[in-house]
PDB file of C-alpha atoms in Angstrom:
ATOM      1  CA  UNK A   1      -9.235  12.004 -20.817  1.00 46.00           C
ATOM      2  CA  UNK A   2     -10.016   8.201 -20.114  1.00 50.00           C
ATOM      3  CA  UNK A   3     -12.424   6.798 -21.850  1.00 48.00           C
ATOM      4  CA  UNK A   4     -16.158   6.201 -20.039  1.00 42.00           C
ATOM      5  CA  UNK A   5     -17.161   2.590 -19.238  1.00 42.00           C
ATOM      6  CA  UNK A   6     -19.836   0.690 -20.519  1.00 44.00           C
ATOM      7  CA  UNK A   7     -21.195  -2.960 -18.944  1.00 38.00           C
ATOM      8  CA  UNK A   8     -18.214  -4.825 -17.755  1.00 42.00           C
ATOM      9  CA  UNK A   9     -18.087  -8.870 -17.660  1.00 40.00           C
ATOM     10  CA  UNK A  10     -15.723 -11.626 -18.269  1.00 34.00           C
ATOM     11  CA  UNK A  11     -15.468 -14.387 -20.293  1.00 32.00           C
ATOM     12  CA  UNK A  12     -13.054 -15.916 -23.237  1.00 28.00           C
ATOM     13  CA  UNK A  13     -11.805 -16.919 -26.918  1.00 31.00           C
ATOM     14  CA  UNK A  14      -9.483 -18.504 -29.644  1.00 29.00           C
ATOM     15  CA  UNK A  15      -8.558 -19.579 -33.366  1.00 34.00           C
ATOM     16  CA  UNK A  16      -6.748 -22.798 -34.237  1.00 33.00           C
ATOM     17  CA  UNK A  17      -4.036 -20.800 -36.930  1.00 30.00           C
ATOM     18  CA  UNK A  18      -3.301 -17.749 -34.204  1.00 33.00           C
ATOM     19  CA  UNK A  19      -2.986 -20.989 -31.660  1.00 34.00           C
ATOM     20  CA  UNK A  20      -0.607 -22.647 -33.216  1.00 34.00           C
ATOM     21  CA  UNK A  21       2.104 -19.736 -33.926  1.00 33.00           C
ATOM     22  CA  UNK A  22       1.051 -18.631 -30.387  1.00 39.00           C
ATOM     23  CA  UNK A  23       2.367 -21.991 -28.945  1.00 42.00           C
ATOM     24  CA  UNK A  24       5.653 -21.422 -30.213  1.00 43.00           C
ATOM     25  CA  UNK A  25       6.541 -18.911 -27.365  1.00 57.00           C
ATOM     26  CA  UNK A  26       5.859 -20.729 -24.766  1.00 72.00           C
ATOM     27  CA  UNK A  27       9.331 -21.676 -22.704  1.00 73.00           C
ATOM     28  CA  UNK A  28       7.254 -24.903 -21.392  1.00 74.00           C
ATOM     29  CA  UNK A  29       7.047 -26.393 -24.652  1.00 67.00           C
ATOM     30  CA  UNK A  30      10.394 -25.047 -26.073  1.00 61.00           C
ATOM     31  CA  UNK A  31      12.311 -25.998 -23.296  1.00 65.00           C
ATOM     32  CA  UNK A  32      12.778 -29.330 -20.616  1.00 72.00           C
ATOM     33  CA  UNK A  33      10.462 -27.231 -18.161  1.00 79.00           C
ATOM     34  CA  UNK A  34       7.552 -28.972 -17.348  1.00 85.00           C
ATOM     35  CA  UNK A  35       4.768 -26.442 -15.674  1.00 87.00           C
ATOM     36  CA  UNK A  36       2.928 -29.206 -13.550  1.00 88.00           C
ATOM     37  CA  UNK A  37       5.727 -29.620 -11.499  1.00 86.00           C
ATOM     38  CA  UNK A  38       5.598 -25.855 -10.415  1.00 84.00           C
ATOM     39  CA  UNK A  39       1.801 -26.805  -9.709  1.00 87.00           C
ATOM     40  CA  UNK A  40      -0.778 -29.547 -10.402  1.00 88.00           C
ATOM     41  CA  UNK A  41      -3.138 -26.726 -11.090  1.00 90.00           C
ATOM     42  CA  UNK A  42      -0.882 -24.340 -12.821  1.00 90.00           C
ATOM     43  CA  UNK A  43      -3.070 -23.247 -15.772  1.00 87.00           C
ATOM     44  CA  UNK A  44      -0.352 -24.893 -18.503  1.00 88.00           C
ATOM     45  CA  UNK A  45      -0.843 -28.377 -16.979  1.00 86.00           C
ATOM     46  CA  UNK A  46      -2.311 -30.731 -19.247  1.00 83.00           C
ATOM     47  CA  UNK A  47      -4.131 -28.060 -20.873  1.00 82.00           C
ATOM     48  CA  UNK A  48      -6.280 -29.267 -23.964  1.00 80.00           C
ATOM     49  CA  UNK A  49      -6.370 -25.748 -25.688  1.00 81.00           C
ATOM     50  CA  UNK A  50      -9.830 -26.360 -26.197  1.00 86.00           C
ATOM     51  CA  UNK A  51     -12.415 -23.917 -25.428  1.00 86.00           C
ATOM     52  CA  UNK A  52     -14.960 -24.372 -22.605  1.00 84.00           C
ATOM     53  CA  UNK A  53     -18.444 -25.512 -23.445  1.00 88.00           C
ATOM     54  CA  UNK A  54     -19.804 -22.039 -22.196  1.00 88.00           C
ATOM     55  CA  UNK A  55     -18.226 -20.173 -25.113  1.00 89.00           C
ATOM     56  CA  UNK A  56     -20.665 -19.559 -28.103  1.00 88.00           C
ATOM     57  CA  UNK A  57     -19.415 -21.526 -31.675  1.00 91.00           C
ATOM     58  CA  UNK A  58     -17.684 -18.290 -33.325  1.00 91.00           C
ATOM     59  CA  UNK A  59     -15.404 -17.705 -30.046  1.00 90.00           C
ATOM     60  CA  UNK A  60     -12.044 -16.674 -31.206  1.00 92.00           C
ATOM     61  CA  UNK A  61      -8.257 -14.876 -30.266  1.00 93.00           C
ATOM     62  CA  UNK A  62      -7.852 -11.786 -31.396  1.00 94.00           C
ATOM     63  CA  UNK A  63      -4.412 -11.506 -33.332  1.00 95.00           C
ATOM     64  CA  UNK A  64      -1.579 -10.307 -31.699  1.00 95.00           C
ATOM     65  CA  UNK A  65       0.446  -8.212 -33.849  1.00 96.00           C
ATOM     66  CA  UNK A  66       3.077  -5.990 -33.239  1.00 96.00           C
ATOM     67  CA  UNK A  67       0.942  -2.684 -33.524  1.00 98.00           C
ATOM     68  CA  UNK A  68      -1.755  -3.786 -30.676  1.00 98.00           C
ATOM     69  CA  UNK A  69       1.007  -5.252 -28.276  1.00 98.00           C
ATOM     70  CA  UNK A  70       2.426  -1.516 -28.483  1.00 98.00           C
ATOM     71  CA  UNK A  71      -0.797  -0.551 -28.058  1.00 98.00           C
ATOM     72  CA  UNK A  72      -1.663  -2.266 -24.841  1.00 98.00           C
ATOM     73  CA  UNK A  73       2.023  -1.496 -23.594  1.00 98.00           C
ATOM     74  CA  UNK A  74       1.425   2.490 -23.957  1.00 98.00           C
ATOM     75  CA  UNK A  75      -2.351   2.200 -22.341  1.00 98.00           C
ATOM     76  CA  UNK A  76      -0.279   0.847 -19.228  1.00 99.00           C
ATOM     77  CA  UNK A  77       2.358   2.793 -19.159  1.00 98.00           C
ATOM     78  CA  UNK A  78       0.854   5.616 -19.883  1.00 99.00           C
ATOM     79  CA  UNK A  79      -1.412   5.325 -16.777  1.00 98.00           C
ATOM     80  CA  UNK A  80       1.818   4.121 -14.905  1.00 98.00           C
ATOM     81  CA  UNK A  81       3.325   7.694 -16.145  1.00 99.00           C
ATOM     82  CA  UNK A  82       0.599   9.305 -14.519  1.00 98.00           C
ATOM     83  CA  UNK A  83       0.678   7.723 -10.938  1.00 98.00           C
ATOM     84  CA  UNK A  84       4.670   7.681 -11.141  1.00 98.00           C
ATOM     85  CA  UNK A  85       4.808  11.512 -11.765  1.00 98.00           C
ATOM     86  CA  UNK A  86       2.456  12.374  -8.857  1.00 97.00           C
ATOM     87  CA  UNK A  87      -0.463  13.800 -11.303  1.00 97.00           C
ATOM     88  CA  UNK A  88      -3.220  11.652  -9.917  1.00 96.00           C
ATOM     89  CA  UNK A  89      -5.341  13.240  -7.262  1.00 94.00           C
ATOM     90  CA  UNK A  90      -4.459  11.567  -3.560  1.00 94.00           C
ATOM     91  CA  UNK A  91      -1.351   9.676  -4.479  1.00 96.00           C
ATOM     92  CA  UNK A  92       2.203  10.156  -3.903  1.00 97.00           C
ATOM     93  CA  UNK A  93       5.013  10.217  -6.837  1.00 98.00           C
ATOM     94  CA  UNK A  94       7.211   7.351  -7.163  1.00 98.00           C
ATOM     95  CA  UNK A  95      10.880   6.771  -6.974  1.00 98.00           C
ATOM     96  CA  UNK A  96      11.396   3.691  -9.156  1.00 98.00           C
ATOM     97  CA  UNK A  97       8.354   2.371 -11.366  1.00 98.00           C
ATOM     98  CA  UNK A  98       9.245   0.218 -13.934  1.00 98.00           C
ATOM     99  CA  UNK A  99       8.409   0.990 -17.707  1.00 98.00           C
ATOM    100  CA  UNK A 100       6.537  -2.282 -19.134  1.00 98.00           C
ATOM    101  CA  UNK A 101       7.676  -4.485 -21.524  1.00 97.00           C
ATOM    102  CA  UNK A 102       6.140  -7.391 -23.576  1.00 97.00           C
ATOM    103  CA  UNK A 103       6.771 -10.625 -22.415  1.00 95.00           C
ATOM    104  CA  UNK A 104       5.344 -13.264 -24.717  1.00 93.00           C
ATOM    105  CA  UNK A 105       5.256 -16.222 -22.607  1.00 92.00           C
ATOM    106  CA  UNK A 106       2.522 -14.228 -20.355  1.00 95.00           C
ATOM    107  CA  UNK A 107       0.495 -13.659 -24.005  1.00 95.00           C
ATOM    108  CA  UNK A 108       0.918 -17.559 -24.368  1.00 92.00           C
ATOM    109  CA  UNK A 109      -0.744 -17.514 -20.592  1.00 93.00           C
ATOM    110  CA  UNK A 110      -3.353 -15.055 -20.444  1.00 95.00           C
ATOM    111  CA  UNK A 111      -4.746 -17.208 -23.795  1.00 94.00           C
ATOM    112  CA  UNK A 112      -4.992 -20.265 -21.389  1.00 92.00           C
ATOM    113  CA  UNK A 113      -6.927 -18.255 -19.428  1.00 92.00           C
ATOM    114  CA  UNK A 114      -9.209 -17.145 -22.065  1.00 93.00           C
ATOM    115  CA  UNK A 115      -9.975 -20.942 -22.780  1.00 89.00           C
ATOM    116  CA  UNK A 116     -12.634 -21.337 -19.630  1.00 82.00           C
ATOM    117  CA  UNK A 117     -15.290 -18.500 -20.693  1.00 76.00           C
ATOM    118  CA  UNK A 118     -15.462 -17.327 -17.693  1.00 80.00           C
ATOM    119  CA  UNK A 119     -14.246 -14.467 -15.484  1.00 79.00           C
ATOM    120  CA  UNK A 120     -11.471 -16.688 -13.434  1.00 85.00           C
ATOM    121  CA  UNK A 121      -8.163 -16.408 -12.425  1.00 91.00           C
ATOM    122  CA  UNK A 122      -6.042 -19.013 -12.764  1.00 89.00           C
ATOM    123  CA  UNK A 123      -4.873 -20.691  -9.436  1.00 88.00           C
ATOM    124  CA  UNK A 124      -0.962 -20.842 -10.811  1.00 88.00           C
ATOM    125  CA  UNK A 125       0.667 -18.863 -13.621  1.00 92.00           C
ATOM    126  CA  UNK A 126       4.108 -19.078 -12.474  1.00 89.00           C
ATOM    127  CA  UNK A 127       7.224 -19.163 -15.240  1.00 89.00           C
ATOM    128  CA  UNK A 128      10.926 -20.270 -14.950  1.00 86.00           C
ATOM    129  CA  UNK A 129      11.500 -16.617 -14.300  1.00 88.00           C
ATOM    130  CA  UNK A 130       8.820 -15.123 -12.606  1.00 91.00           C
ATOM    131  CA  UNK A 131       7.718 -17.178  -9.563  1.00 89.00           C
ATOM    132  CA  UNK A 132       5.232 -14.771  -8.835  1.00 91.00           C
ATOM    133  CA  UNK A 133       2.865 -13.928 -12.312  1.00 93.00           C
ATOM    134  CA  UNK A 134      -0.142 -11.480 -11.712  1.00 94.00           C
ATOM    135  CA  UNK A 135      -2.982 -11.480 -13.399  1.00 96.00           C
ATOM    136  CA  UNK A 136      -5.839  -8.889 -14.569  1.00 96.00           C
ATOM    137  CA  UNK A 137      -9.345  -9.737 -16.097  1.00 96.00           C
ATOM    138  CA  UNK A 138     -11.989  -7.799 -17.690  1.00 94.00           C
ATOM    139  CA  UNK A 139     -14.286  -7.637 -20.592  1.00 90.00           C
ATOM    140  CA  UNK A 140     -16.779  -5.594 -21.880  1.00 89.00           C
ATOM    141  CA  UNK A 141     -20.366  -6.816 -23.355  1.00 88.00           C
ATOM    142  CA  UNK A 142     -22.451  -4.388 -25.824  1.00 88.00           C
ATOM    143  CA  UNK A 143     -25.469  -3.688 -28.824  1.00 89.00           C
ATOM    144  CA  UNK A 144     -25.976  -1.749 -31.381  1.00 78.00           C
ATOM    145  CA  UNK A 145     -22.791  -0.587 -31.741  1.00 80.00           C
ATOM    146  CA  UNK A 146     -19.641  -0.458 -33.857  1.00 83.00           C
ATOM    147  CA  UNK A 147     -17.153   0.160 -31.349  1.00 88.00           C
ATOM    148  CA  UNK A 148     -13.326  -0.500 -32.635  1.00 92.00           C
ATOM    149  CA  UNK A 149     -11.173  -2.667 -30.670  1.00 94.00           C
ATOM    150  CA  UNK A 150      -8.708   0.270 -29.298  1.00 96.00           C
ATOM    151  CA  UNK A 151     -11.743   1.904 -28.014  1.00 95.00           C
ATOM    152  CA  UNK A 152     -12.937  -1.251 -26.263  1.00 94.00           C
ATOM    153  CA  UNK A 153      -9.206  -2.163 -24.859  1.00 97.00           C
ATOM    154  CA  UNK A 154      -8.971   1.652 -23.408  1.00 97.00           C
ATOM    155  CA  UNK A 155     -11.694   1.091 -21.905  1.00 96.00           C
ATOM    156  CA  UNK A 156     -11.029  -2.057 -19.879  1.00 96.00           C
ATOM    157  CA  UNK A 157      -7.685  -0.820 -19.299  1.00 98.00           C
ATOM    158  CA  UNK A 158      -9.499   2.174 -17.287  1.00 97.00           C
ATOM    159  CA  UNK A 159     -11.986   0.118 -15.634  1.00 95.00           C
ATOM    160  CA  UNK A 160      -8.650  -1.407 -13.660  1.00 96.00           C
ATOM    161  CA  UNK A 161      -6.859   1.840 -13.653  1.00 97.00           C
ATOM    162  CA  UNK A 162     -10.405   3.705 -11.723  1.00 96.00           C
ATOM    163  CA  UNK A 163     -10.370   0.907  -9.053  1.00 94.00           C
ATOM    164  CA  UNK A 164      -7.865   4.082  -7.839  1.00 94.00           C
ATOM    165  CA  UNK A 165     -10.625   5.812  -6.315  1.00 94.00           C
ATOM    166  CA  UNK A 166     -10.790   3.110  -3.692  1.00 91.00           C
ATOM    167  CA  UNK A 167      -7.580   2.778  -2.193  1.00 90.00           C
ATOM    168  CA  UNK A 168      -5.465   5.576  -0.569  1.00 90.00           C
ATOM    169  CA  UNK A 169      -1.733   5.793  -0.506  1.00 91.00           C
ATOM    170  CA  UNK A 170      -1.359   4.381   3.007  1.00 90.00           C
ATOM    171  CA  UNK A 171      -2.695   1.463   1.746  1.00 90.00           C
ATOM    172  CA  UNK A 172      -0.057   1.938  -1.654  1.00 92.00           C
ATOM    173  CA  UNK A 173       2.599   2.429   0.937  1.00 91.00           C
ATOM    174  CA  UNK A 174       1.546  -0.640   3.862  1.00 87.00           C
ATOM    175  CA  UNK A 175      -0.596  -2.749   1.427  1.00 85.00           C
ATOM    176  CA  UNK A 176      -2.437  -4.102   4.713  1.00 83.00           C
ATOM    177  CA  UNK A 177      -5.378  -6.876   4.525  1.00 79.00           C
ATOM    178  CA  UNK A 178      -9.149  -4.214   5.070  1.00 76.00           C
ATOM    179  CA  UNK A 179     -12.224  -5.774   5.804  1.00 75.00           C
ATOM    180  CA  UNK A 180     -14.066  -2.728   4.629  1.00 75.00           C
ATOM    181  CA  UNK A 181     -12.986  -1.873   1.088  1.00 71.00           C
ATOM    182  CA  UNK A 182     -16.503  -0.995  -0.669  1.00 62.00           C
ATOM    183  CA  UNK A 183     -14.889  -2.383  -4.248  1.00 75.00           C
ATOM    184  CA  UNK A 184     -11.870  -4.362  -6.002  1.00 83.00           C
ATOM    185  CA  UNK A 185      -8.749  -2.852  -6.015  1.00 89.00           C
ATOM    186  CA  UNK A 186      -6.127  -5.809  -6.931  1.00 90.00           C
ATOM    187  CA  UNK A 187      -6.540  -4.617 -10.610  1.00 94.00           C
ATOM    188  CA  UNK A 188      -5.153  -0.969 -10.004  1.00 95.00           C
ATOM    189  CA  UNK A 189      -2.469  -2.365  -7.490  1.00 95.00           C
ATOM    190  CA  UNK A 190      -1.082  -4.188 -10.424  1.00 95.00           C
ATOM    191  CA  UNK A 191      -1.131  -1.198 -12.737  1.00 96.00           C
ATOM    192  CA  UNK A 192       0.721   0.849 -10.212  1.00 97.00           C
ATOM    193  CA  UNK A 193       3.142  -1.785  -9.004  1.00 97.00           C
ATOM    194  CA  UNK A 194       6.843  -0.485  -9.312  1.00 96.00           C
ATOM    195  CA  UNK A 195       8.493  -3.966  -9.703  1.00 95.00           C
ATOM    196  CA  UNK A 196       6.055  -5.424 -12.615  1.00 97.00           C
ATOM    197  CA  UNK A 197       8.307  -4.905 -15.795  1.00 97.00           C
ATOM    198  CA  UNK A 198       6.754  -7.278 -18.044  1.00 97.00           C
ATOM    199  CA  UNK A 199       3.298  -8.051 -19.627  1.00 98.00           C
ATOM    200  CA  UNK A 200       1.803  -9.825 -22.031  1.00 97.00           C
ATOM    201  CA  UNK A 201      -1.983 -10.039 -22.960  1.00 97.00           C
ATOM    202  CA  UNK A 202      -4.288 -11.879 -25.108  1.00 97.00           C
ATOM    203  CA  UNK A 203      -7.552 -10.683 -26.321  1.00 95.00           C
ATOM    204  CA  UNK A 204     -10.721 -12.962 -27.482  1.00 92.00           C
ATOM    205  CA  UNK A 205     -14.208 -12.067 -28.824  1.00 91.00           C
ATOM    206  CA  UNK A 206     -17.312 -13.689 -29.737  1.00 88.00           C
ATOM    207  CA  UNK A 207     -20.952 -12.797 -30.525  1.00 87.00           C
ATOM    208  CA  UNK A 208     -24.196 -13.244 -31.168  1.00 87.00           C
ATOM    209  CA  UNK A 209     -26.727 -11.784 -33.832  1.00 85.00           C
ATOM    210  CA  UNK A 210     -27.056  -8.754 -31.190  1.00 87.00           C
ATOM    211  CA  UNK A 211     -24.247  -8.773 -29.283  1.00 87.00           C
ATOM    212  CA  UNK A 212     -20.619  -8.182 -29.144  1.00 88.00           C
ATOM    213  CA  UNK A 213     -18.230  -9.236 -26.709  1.00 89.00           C
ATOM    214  CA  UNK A 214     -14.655  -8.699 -26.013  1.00 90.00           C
ATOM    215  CA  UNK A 215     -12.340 -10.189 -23.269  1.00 93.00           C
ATOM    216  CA  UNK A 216      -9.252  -9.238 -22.120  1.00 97.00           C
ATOM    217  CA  UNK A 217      -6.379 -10.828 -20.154  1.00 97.00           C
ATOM    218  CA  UNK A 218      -2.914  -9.339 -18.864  1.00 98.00           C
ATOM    219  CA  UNK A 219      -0.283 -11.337 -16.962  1.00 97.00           C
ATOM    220  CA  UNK A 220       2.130  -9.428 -14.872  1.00 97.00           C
ATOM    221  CA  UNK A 221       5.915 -10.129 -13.782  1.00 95.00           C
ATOM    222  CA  UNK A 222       5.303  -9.288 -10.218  1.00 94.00           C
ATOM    223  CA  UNK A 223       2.241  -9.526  -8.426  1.00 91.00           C
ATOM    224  CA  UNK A 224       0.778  -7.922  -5.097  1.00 89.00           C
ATOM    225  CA  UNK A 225       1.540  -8.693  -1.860  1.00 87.00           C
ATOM    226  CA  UNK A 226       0.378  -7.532   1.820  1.00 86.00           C
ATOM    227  CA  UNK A 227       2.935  -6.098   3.903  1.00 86.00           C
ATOM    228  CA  UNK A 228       5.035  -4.654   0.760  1.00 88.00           C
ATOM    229  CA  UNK A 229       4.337  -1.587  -0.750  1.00 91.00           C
ATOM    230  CA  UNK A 230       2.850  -0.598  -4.053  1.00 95.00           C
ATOM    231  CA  UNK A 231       5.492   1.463  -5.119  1.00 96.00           C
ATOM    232  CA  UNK A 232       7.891   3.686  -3.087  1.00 96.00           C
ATOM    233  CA  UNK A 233       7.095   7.281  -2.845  1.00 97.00           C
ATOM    234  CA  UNK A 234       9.336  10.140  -3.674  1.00 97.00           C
ATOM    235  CA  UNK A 235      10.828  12.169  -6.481  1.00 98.00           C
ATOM    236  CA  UNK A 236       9.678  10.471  -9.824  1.00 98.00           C
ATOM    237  CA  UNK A 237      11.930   8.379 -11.338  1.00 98.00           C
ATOM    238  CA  UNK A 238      14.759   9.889  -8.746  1.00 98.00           C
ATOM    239  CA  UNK A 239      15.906   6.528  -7.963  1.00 98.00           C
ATOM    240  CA  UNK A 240      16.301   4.650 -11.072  1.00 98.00           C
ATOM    241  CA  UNK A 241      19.854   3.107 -11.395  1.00 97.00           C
ATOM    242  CA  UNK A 242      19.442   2.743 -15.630  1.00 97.00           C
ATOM    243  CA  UNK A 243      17.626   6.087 -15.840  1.00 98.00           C
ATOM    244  CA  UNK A 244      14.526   7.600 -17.364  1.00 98.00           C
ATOM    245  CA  UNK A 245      12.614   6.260 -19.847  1.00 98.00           C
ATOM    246  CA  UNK A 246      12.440   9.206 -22.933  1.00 97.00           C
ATOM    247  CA  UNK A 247       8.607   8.849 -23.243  1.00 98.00           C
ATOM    248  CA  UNK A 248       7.468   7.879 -19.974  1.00 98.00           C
ATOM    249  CA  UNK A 249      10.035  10.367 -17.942  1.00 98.00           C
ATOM    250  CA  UNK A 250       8.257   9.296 -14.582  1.00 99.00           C
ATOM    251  CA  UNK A 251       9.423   6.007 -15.620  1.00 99.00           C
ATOM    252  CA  UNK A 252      12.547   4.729 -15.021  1.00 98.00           C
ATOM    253  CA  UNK A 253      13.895   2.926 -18.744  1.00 98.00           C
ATOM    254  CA  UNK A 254      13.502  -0.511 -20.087  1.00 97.00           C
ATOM    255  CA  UNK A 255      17.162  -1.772 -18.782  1.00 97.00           C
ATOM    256  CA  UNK A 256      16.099  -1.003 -15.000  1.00 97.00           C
ATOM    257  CA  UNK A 257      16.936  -4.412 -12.631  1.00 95.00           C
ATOM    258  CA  UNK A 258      13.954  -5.527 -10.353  1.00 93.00           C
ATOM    259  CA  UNK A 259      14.818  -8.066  -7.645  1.00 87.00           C
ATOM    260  CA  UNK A 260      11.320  -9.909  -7.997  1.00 83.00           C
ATOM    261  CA  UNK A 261      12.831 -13.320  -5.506  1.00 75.00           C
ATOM    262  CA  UNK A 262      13.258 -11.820  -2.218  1.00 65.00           C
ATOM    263  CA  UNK A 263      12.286 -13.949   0.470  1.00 50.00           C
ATOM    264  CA  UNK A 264      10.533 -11.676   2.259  1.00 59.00           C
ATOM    265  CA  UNK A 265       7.604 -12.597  -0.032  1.00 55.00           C
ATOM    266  CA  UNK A 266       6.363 -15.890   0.192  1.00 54.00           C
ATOM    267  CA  UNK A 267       4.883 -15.486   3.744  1.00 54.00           C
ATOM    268  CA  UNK A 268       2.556 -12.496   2.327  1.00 56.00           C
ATOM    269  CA  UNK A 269       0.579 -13.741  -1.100  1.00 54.00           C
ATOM    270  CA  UNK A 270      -1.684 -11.320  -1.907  1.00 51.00           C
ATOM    271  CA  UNK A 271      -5.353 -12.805  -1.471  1.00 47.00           C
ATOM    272  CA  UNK A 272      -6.789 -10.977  -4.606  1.00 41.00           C
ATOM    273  CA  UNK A 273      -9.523  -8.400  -3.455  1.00 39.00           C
ATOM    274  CA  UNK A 274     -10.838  -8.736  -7.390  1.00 39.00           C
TER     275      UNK A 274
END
């Protein structure tokens, strides 16, 4: 059972000894790739790494190790399992849905993104291989509690994943543009989108003497678009050309091949309903 949600914000954080191993995975400072010339706003651009005056003095990352980057990979795939394998009330099973995998340049990313305190996306993410980077945003504000991080990531992990209960699996299947959605449902579309392989996150926190906060930021491989479905509905996993993944069976494995640069997409960007 998912966990229950508590008040849900956004906002940001960072420390200068996570920030400077952190920079190290970035292909745009490794490589001759220069990120303004995908964008003059693409959230790498001249960035200062320097935290926005709206973030409180004692802002910083969270550290990324090894255990809570397997961590935030099983709370999505998990959920992916789920949808995949036709166990969620009102949706379809899927034919191919990827099994996630950490991609570090979208940790290096999602920590730009932290930088602004404040519940944003960024205008242009895109990377040398993914032209088209999703994004997902959420944090969680509290008192009087000791809540431990994994508690707090579940649960903005499930305030994406419960955006479910406001989109149906025509819209899954046609992905059309509705005036009369009564709440967000670009997080969930990500979650449940068969192409997105890759993810990487970055976590911040920062507080005052009553109040915690924690923020969270995931960038995706793929992205949604209107006109192209969600996933493709069907046997689980029944059309995976590498096979199933062992743990996620619904799932098809780590060495499955998306084609993420068909044409057919650049004439139907997504306008985040967020």
């Amino acid at each position: 059972m998912f966990k229950p949600l508590l008040i849900l914000l956004l906002a940001i954080s960072i420390n200068d000894s996570v920030l400077a191993a952190t920079k190290t995975y970035s292909r745009f400072l490794i490589s001759t790739v220069n990120p303004c010339t995908y964008c003059s706003n693409h959230i790498a651009c001249r960035s200062t790494w320097r935290f926005s005056e709206q973030c409180l003095p004692n802002v910083e990352f969270v550290e990324m190790t090894p255990e809570l980057r397997n961590y935030l990979l099983d709370l999505h795939n998990e959920r992916r399992n789920i949808i995949a394998g036709g166990m969620e009330k009102g949706f379809d099973p899927a034919v191919r849905m990827a099994t996630m995998s950490w991609n570090y340049e979208f940790e290096y990313l999602s920590k730009l993104n932290l930088l602004q305190c404040v519940t944003k996306h960024d205008k242009c993410r895109r990377t040398p291989d993914y032209p088209y980077v999703g994004q997902n945003l959420a944090s969680v504000r509290w008192t009087n509690y000791n809540f431990t991080l994994d508690y707090v990531l579940e649960m903005l992990v499930d305030y994406w994943y419960r955006e479910n209960q406001y989109i149906t699996k025509y819209d899954v299947k046609y992905m059309k543009k509705r005036t009369d959605l009564p709440h967000k449902i670009g997080h969930f579309t990500l979650m449940a989108q068969e192409r997105a392989n890759e993810v990487g996150c970055a976590i911040s926190r920062q507080s005052t003497a009553n109040v915690s906060e924690v923020f969270l930021a995931c960038d995706y491989s793929f992205t949604s678009f209107y006109n192209v479905s969600v996933y493709r509905e069907g046997s689980p996993a029944s059309q995976c050309q590498s096979g199933q993944n062992p743990k996620y069976p619904n799932l098809c494995s780590v060495q499955e091949v998306y084609n993420i640069k068909d044409i057919e997409y650049e004439n139907n960007l997504f306008n985040f309903i967020f």
